């Protein structure tokens, strides 16, 4: 059994879902492992990770619209708003999703379903550079 | 590659977020594992785990109370959080971002002792 890790630096264009399956898959393939477990961990509290449908882009925009309705940008609702009206909503949206995913490796590849993709969910309006730690264990 | 495992008891002081980063980090440091994976698992259904920014916890608590609606109903924000989180270990420390901390979300108004299982694998 061996382990490898790296950190991906992902530039986001602002609020919404950004698919990162390809860079993740590429790094996993380079490690030439047959079976194992990939753990993804995002080092931020205003962006998160999600496994979601990668076929119809409307799924991503509908999901983002749902979160906008669920967590309104209303300054009367929050105390923490040092970085603007999207500051606290971004933290709540992160809390409702996750900072960590584990995906098993089967026959050398990610065991994602046909329509599943790995997404970085940016919750801030402005573009950001996000760090995602990849940790792979297996053989 | 080796493994270490332990159960730590966390004393909560009523409903809300309790920062457990320091206790977890201290345990990880004692294991002297340079690279690996820490899995944190809470053995309760009325308390859960979350990786959060320290400053946002009051607003989060208010948000969950509002989401729940009726104040008569016991708010159950813990159900929206996880019972498990895995955090990679790099250079002998948790790979948390500068503003991230590990929190235990207690749902009950009373003080409780919560059991958190730590499992570390690496070398």
PDB file of C-alpha atoms in Angstrom, chain B residues 15-93:
ATOM      1  CA  UNK B  15     -26.387  24.237  21.772  1.00  0.00           C
ATOM      2  CA  UNK B  16     -23.985  25.653  19.214  1.00  0.00           C
ATOM      3  CA  UNK B  17     -20.567  25.235  17.622  1.00  0.00           C
ATOM      4  CA  UNK B  18     -17.607  24.065  19.688  1.00  0.00           C
ATOM      5  CA  UNK B  19     -14.135  24.419  18.220  1.00  0.00           C
ATOM      6  CA  UNK B  20     -12.282  21.092  18.607  1.00  0.00           C
ATOM      7  CA  UNK B  21      -9.373  21.886  16.245  1.00  0.00           C
ATOM      8  CA  UNK B  22      -6.754  22.225  18.992  1.00  0.00           C
ATOM      9  CA  UNK B  23      -7.609  18.904  20.657  1.00  0.00           C
ATOM     10  CA  UNK B  24      -7.661  17.016  17.365  1.00  0.00           C
ATOM     11  CA  UNK B  25      -4.462  18.680  16.151  1.00  0.00           C
ATOM     12  CA  UNK B  26      -2.671  17.832  19.418  1.00  0.00           C
ATOM     13  CA  UNK B  27      -3.613  14.161  19.042  1.00  0.00           C
ATOM     14  CA  UNK B  28      -2.460  14.091  15.401  1.00  0.00           C
ATOM     15  CA  UNK B  29       0.875  15.712  16.316  1.00  0.00           C
ATOM     16  CA  UNK B  30       1.485  13.055  18.996  1.00  0.00           C
ATOM     17  CA  UNK B  31       1.173  10.287  16.397  1.00  0.00           C
ATOM     18  CA  UNK B  32       4.176  11.704  14.465  1.00  0.00           C
ATOM     19  CA  UNK B  33       2.744  10.772  11.070  1.00  0.00           C
ATOM     20  CA  UNK B  34       4.153  12.944   8.280  1.00  0.00           C
ATOM     21  CA  UNK B  35       1.705  12.120   5.470  1.00  0.00           C
ATOM     22  CA  UNK B  36      -1.649  10.422   5.817  1.00  0.00           C
ATOM     23  CA  UNK B  37      -5.371  10.731   6.274  1.00  0.00           C
ATOM     24  CA  UNK B  38      -7.302  11.546   9.428  1.00  0.00           C
ATOM     25  CA  UNK B  39     -10.918  10.414   9.660  1.00  0.00           C
ATOM     26  CA  UNK B  40     -13.030  12.025  12.362  1.00  0.00           C
ATOM     27  CA  UNK B  41     -16.283  10.297  13.292  1.00  0.00           C
ATOM     28  CA  UNK B  42     -18.841  11.358  15.901  1.00  0.00           C
ATOM     29  CA  UNK B  43     -20.861   8.664  17.682  1.00  0.00           C
ATOM     30  CA  UNK B  44     -24.043  10.703  18.147  1.00  0.00           C
ATOM     31  CA  UNK B  45     -27.163  11.764  16.262  1.00  0.00           C
ATOM     32  CA  UNK B  46     -27.794  15.008  18.113  1.00  0.00           C
ATOM     33  CA  UNK B  47     -24.312  16.357  17.551  1.00  0.00           C
ATOM     34  CA  UNK B  48     -22.320  16.532  14.321  1.00  0.00           C
ATOM     35  CA  UNK B  49     -19.097  17.693  12.689  1.00  0.00           C
ATOM     36  CA  UNK B  50     -18.328  20.614  10.414  1.00  0.00           C
ATOM     37  CA  UNK B  51     -15.236  22.331   9.011  1.00  0.00           C
ATOM     38  CA  UNK B  52     -15.991  26.048   9.328  1.00  0.00           C
ATOM     39  CA  UNK B  53     -14.580  29.504   9.718  1.00  0.00           C
ATOM     40  CA  UNK B  54     -14.420  30.490  13.340  1.00  0.00           C
ATOM     41  CA  UNK B  55     -16.182  33.856  12.957  1.00  0.00           C
ATOM     42  CA  UNK B  56     -19.316  32.644  11.178  1.00  0.00           C
ATOM     43  CA  UNK B  57     -20.815  30.353  13.799  1.00  0.00           C
ATOM     44  CA  UNK B  58     -23.409  32.719  15.340  1.00  0.00           C
ATOM     45  CA  UNK B  59     -24.915  33.606  11.958  1.00  0.00           C
ATOM     46  CA  UNK B  60     -24.929  29.928  11.001  1.00  0.00           C
ATOM     47  CA  UNK B  61     -26.791  29.051  14.143  1.00  0.00           C
ATOM     48  CA  UNK B  62     -29.380  31.781  13.480  1.00  0.00           C
ATOM     49  CA  UNK B  63     -29.768  30.622   9.876  1.00  0.00           C
ATOM     50  CA  UNK B  64     -30.498  27.054  10.923  1.00  0.00           C
ATOM     51  CA  UNK B  65     -32.998  28.209  13.523  1.00  0.00           C
ATOM     52  CA  UNK B  66     -34.817  30.247  10.856  1.00  0.00           C
ATOM     53  CA  UNK B  67     -34.728  27.350   8.416  1.00  0.00           C
ATOM     54  CA  UNK B  68     -36.352  25.204  11.062  1.00  0.00           C
ATOM     55  CA  UNK B  69     -39.113  27.805  11.474  1.00  0.00           C
ATOM     56  CA  UNK B  70     -41.235  27.058  14.493  1.00  0.00           C
ATOM     57  CA  UNK B  71     -39.294  27.971  17.625  1.00  0.00           C
ATOM     58  CA  UNK B  72     -41.408  25.486  19.563  1.00  0.00           C
ATOM     59  CA  UNK B  73     -39.814  22.672  17.632  1.00  0.00           C
ATOM     60  CA  UNK B  74     -36.362  21.668  18.835  1.00  0.00           C
ATOM     61  CA  UNK B  75     -34.065  22.957  16.060  1.00  0.00           C
ATOM     62  CA  UNK B  76     -32.184  20.122  14.432  1.00  0.00           C
ATOM     63  CA  UNK B  77     -29.380  21.740  12.463  1.00  0.00           C
ATOM     64  CA  UNK B  78     -27.136  18.814  13.386  1.00  0.00           C
ATOM     65  CA  UNK B  79     -29.016  16.713  10.848  1.00  0.00           C
ATOM     66  CA  UNK B  80     -27.754  18.965   8.066  1.00  0.00           C
ATOM     67  CA  UNK B  81     -24.161  18.415   9.063  1.00  0.00           C
ATOM     68  CA  UNK B  82     -21.948  15.373   8.750  1.00  0.00           C
ATOM     69  CA  UNK B  83     -21.128  12.608  11.201  1.00  0.00           C
ATOM     70  CA  UNK B  84     -17.776  12.089   9.486  1.00  0.00           C
ATOM     71  CA  UNK B  85     -15.040  14.150   7.870  1.00  0.00           C
ATOM     72  CA  UNK B  86     -11.684  13.051   6.423  1.00  0.00           C
ATOM     73  CA  UNK B  87      -8.797  15.523   6.459  1.00  0.00           C
ATOM     74  CA  UNK B  88      -5.462  14.849   4.708  1.00  0.00           C
ATOM     75  CA  UNK B  89      -2.268  15.174   6.780  1.00  0.00           C
ATOM     76  CA  UNK B  90       0.661  16.996   5.152  1.00  0.00           C
ATOM     77  CA  UNK B  91       3.989  17.789   6.803  1.00  0.00           C
ATOM     78  CA  UNK B  92       2.746  16.240  10.026  1.00  0.00           C
ATOM     79  CA  UNK B  93      -0.246  18.566  10.352  1.00  0.00           C
TER      80      UNK B  93
END
